[in-house]
Tab-separated table of C-alpha atoms in Angstrom:
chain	number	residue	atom	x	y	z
Q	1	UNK	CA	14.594	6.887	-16.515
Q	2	UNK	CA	15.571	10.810	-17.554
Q	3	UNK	CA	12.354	12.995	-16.736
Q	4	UNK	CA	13.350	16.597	-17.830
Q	5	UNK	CA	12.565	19.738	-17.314
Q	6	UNK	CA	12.960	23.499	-18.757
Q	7	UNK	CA	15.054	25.643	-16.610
Q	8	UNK	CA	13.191	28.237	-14.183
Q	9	UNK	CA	14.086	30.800	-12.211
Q	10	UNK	CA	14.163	28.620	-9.266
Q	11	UNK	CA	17.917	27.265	-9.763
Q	12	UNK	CA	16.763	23.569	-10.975
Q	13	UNK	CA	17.632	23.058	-14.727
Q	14	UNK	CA	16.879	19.252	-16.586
Q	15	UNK	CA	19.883	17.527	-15.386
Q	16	UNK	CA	19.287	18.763	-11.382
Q	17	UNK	CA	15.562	16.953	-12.075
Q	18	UNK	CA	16.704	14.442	-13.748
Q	19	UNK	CA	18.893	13.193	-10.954
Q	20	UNK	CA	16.263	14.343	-8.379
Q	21	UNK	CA	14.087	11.743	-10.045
Q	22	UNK	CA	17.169	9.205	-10.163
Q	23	UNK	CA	16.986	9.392	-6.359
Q	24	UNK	CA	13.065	9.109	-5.977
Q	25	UNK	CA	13.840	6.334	-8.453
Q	26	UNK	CA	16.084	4.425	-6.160
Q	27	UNK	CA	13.711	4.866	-3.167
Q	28	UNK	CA	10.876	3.338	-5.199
Q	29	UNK	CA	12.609	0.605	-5.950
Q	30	UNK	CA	13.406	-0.138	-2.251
Q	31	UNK	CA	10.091	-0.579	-1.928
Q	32	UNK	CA	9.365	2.912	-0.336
Q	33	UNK	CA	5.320	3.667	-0.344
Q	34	UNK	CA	4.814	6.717	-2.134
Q	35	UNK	CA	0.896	7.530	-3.237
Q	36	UNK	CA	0.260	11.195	-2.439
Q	37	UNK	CA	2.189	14.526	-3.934
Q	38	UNK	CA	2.979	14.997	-0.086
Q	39	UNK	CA	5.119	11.079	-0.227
Q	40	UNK	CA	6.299	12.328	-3.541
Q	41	UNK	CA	7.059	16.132	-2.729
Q	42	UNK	CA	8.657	14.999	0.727
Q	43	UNK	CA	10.963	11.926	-1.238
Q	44	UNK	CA	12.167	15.342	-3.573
Q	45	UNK	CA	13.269	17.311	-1.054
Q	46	UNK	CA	14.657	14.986	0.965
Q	47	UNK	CA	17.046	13.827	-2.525
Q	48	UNK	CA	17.293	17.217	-3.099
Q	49	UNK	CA	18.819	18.004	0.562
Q	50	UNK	CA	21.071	14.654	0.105
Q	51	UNK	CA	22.530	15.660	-2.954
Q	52	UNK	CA	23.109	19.410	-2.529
Q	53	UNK	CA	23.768	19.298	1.210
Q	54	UNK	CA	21.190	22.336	1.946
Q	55	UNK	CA	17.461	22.461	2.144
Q	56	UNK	CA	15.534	23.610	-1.305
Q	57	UNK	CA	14.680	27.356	-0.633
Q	58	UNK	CA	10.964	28.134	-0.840
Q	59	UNK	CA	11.023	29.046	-5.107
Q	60	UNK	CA	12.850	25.437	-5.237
Q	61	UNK	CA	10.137	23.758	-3.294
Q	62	UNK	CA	7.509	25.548	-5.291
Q	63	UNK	CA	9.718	24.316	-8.336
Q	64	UNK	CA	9.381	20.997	-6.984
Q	65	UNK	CA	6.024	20.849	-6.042
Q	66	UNK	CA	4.841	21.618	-9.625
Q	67	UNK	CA	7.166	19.320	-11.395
Q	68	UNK	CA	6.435	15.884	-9.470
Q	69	UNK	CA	2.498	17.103	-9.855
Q	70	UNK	CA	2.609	17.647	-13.538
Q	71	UNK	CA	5.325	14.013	-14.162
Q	72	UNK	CA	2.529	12.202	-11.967
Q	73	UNK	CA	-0.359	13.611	-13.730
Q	74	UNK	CA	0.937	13.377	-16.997
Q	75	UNK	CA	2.662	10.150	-17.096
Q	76	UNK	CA	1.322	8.374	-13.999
Q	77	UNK	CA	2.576	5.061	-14.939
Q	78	UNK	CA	6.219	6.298	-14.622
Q	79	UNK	CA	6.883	7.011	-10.928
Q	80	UNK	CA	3.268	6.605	-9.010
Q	81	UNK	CA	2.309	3.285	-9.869
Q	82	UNK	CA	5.571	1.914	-8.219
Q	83	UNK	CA	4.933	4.095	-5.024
Q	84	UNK	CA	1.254	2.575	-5.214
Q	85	UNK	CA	2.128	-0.778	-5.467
Q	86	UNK	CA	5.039	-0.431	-2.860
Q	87	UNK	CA	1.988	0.791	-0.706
Q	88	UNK	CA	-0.498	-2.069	-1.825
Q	89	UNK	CA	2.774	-4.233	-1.141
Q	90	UNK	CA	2.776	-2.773	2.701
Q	91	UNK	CA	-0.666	-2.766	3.697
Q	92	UNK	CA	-1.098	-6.877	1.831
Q	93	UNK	CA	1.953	-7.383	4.568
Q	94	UNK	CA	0.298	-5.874	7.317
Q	95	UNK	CA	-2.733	-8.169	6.488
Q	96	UNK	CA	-0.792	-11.364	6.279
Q	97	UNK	CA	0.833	-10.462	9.789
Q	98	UNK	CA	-2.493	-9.623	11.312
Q	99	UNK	CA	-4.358	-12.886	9.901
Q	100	UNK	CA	-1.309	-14.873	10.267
Q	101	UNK	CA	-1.007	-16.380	7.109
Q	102	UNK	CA	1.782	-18.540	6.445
Q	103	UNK	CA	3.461	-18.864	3.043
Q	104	UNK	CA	1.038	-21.864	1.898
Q	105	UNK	CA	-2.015	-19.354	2.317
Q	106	UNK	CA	-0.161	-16.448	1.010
Q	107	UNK	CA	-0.044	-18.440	-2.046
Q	108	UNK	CA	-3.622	-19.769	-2.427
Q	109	UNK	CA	-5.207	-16.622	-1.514
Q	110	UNK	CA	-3.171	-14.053	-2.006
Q	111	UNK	CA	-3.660	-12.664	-5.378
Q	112	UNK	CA	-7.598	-13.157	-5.068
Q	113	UNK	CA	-7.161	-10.524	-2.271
Q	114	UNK	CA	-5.044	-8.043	-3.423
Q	115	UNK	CA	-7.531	-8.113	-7.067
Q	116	UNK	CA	-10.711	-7.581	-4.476
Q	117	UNK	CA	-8.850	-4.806	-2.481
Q	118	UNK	CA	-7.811	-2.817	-5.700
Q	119	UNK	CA	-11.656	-2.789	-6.648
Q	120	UNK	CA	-12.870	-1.772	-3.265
Q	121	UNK	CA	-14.683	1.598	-4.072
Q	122	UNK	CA	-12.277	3.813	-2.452
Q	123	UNK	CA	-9.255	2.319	-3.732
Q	124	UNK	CA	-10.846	2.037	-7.382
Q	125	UNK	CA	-11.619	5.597	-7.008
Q	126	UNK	CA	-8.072	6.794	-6.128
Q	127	UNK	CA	-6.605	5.008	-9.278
Q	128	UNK	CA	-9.190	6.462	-11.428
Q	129	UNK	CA	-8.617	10.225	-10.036
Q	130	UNK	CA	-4.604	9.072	-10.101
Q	131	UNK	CA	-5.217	7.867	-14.459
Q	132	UNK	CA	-3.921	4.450	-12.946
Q	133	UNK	CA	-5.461	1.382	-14.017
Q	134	UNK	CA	-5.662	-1.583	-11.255
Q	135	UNK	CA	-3.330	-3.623	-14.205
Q	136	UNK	CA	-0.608	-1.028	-13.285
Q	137	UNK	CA	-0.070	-2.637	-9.769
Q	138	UNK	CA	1.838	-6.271	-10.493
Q	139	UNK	CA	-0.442	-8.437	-8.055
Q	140	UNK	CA	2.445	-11.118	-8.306
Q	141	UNK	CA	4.674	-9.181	-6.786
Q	142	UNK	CA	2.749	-8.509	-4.171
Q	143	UNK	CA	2.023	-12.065	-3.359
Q	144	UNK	CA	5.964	-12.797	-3.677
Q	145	UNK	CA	6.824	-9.716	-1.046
Q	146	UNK	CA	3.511	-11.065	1.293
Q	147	UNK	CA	5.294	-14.835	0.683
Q	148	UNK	CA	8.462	-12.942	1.746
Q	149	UNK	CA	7.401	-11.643	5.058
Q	150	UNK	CA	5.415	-14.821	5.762
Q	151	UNK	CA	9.197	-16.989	5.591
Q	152	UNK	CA	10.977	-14.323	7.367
Q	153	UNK	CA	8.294	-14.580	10.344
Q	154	UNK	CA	6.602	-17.734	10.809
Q	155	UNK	CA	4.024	-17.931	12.713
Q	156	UNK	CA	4.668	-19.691	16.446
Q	157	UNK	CA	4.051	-23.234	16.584
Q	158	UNK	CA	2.141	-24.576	19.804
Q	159	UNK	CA	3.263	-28.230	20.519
Q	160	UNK	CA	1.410	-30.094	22.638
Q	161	UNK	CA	-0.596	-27.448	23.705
Q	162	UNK	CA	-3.277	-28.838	25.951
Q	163	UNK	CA	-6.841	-27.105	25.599
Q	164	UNK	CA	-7.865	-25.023	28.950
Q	165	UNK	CA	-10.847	-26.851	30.486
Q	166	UNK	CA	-14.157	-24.997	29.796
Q	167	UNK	CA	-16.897	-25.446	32.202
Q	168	UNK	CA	-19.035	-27.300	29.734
Q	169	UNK	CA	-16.266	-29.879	29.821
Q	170	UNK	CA	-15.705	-30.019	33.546
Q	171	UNK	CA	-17.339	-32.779	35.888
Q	172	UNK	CA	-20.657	-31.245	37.541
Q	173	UNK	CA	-19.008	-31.125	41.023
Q	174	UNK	CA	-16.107	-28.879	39.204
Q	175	UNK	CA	-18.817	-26.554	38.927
Q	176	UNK	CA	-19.201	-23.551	41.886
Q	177	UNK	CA	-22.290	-24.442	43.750
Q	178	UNK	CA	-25.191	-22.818	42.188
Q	179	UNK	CA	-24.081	-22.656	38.379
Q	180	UNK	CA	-25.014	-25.545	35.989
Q	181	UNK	CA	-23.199	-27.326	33.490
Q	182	UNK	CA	-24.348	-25.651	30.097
């Protein structure tokens, strides 16, 4: 993907952007979470470092600030989406590790989740202020990466696990003198 720009004053011409956004490219597709001009802004500078060896002087970094607002407000679908869904990707993880799903619920209720958390008010809300429709995020991949993580870290199996009595299933004379058996 070539996003270009007219040269400024600032030192960046159409082919420096170009590969800037090569770079952003690459870290999107790693499955880096960018969703805010701060993820996006930071991502540019730090390609931008990486590539030139220095840090972007302050009429570069102004440079760069407008640019990735004006590619992500004008053509949201071409860089922000992917940062969005990366993020969707990461938080649907995070869920499936704190539930403990394995695989076979990832599967079955999965997508059904993701769908309701992309219409939750706030996140509906950011995709509308963002011109991103909730079909720009690819649910099934999603599911796949939540499937991933679920293989790669199974949840513990207890074998033979024997239940700790409670003191409804204790004998009455298990009981400390005064309590009753509930």
């Amino acid at each position: 993907m070539t996003v270009t720009s007219p040269s400024t004053g600032s030192g960046i011409d159409a082919r420096a952007c170009a590969e800037l956004w090569r770079r952003v490219q690459i870290r999107l597709t790693d499955g880096e979470p960018l969703a805010t001009q701060g993820q996006f802004l930071a991502a540019i500078e730090a390609a931008y470092l990486e590539w030139k060896g220095k840090v972007p002087t302050p009429g570069v970094r102004r440079h760069l600030r407008h640019h990735v607002r004006q590619v992500n407000e004008e053509r949201p679908e071409t860089y922000l989406a992917l940062g969005v869904q990366n993020a969707v990707q990461q938080a649907f993880a995070h869920g499936v590790q704190s539930l403990h799903w394995e695989v076979a619920r990832v599967e079955q209720y999965g997508a059904a989740s993701i769908r309701t958390f992309l219409h939750q008010e706030q996140v509906a809300d950011y995709l509308v202020a963002h011109r991103l429709d909730a079909a720009h995020i690819d649910v099934h991949a999603c599911v796949r990466h939540g499937m991933s993580w679920a293989k790669s870290n199974p949840r513990p199996k207890i074998a033979n696990r024997k239940r700790q009595p409670t003191k409804a299933m204790l004998p009455q004379d298990a009981c400390p003198t005064g309590s009753r058996v509930v």
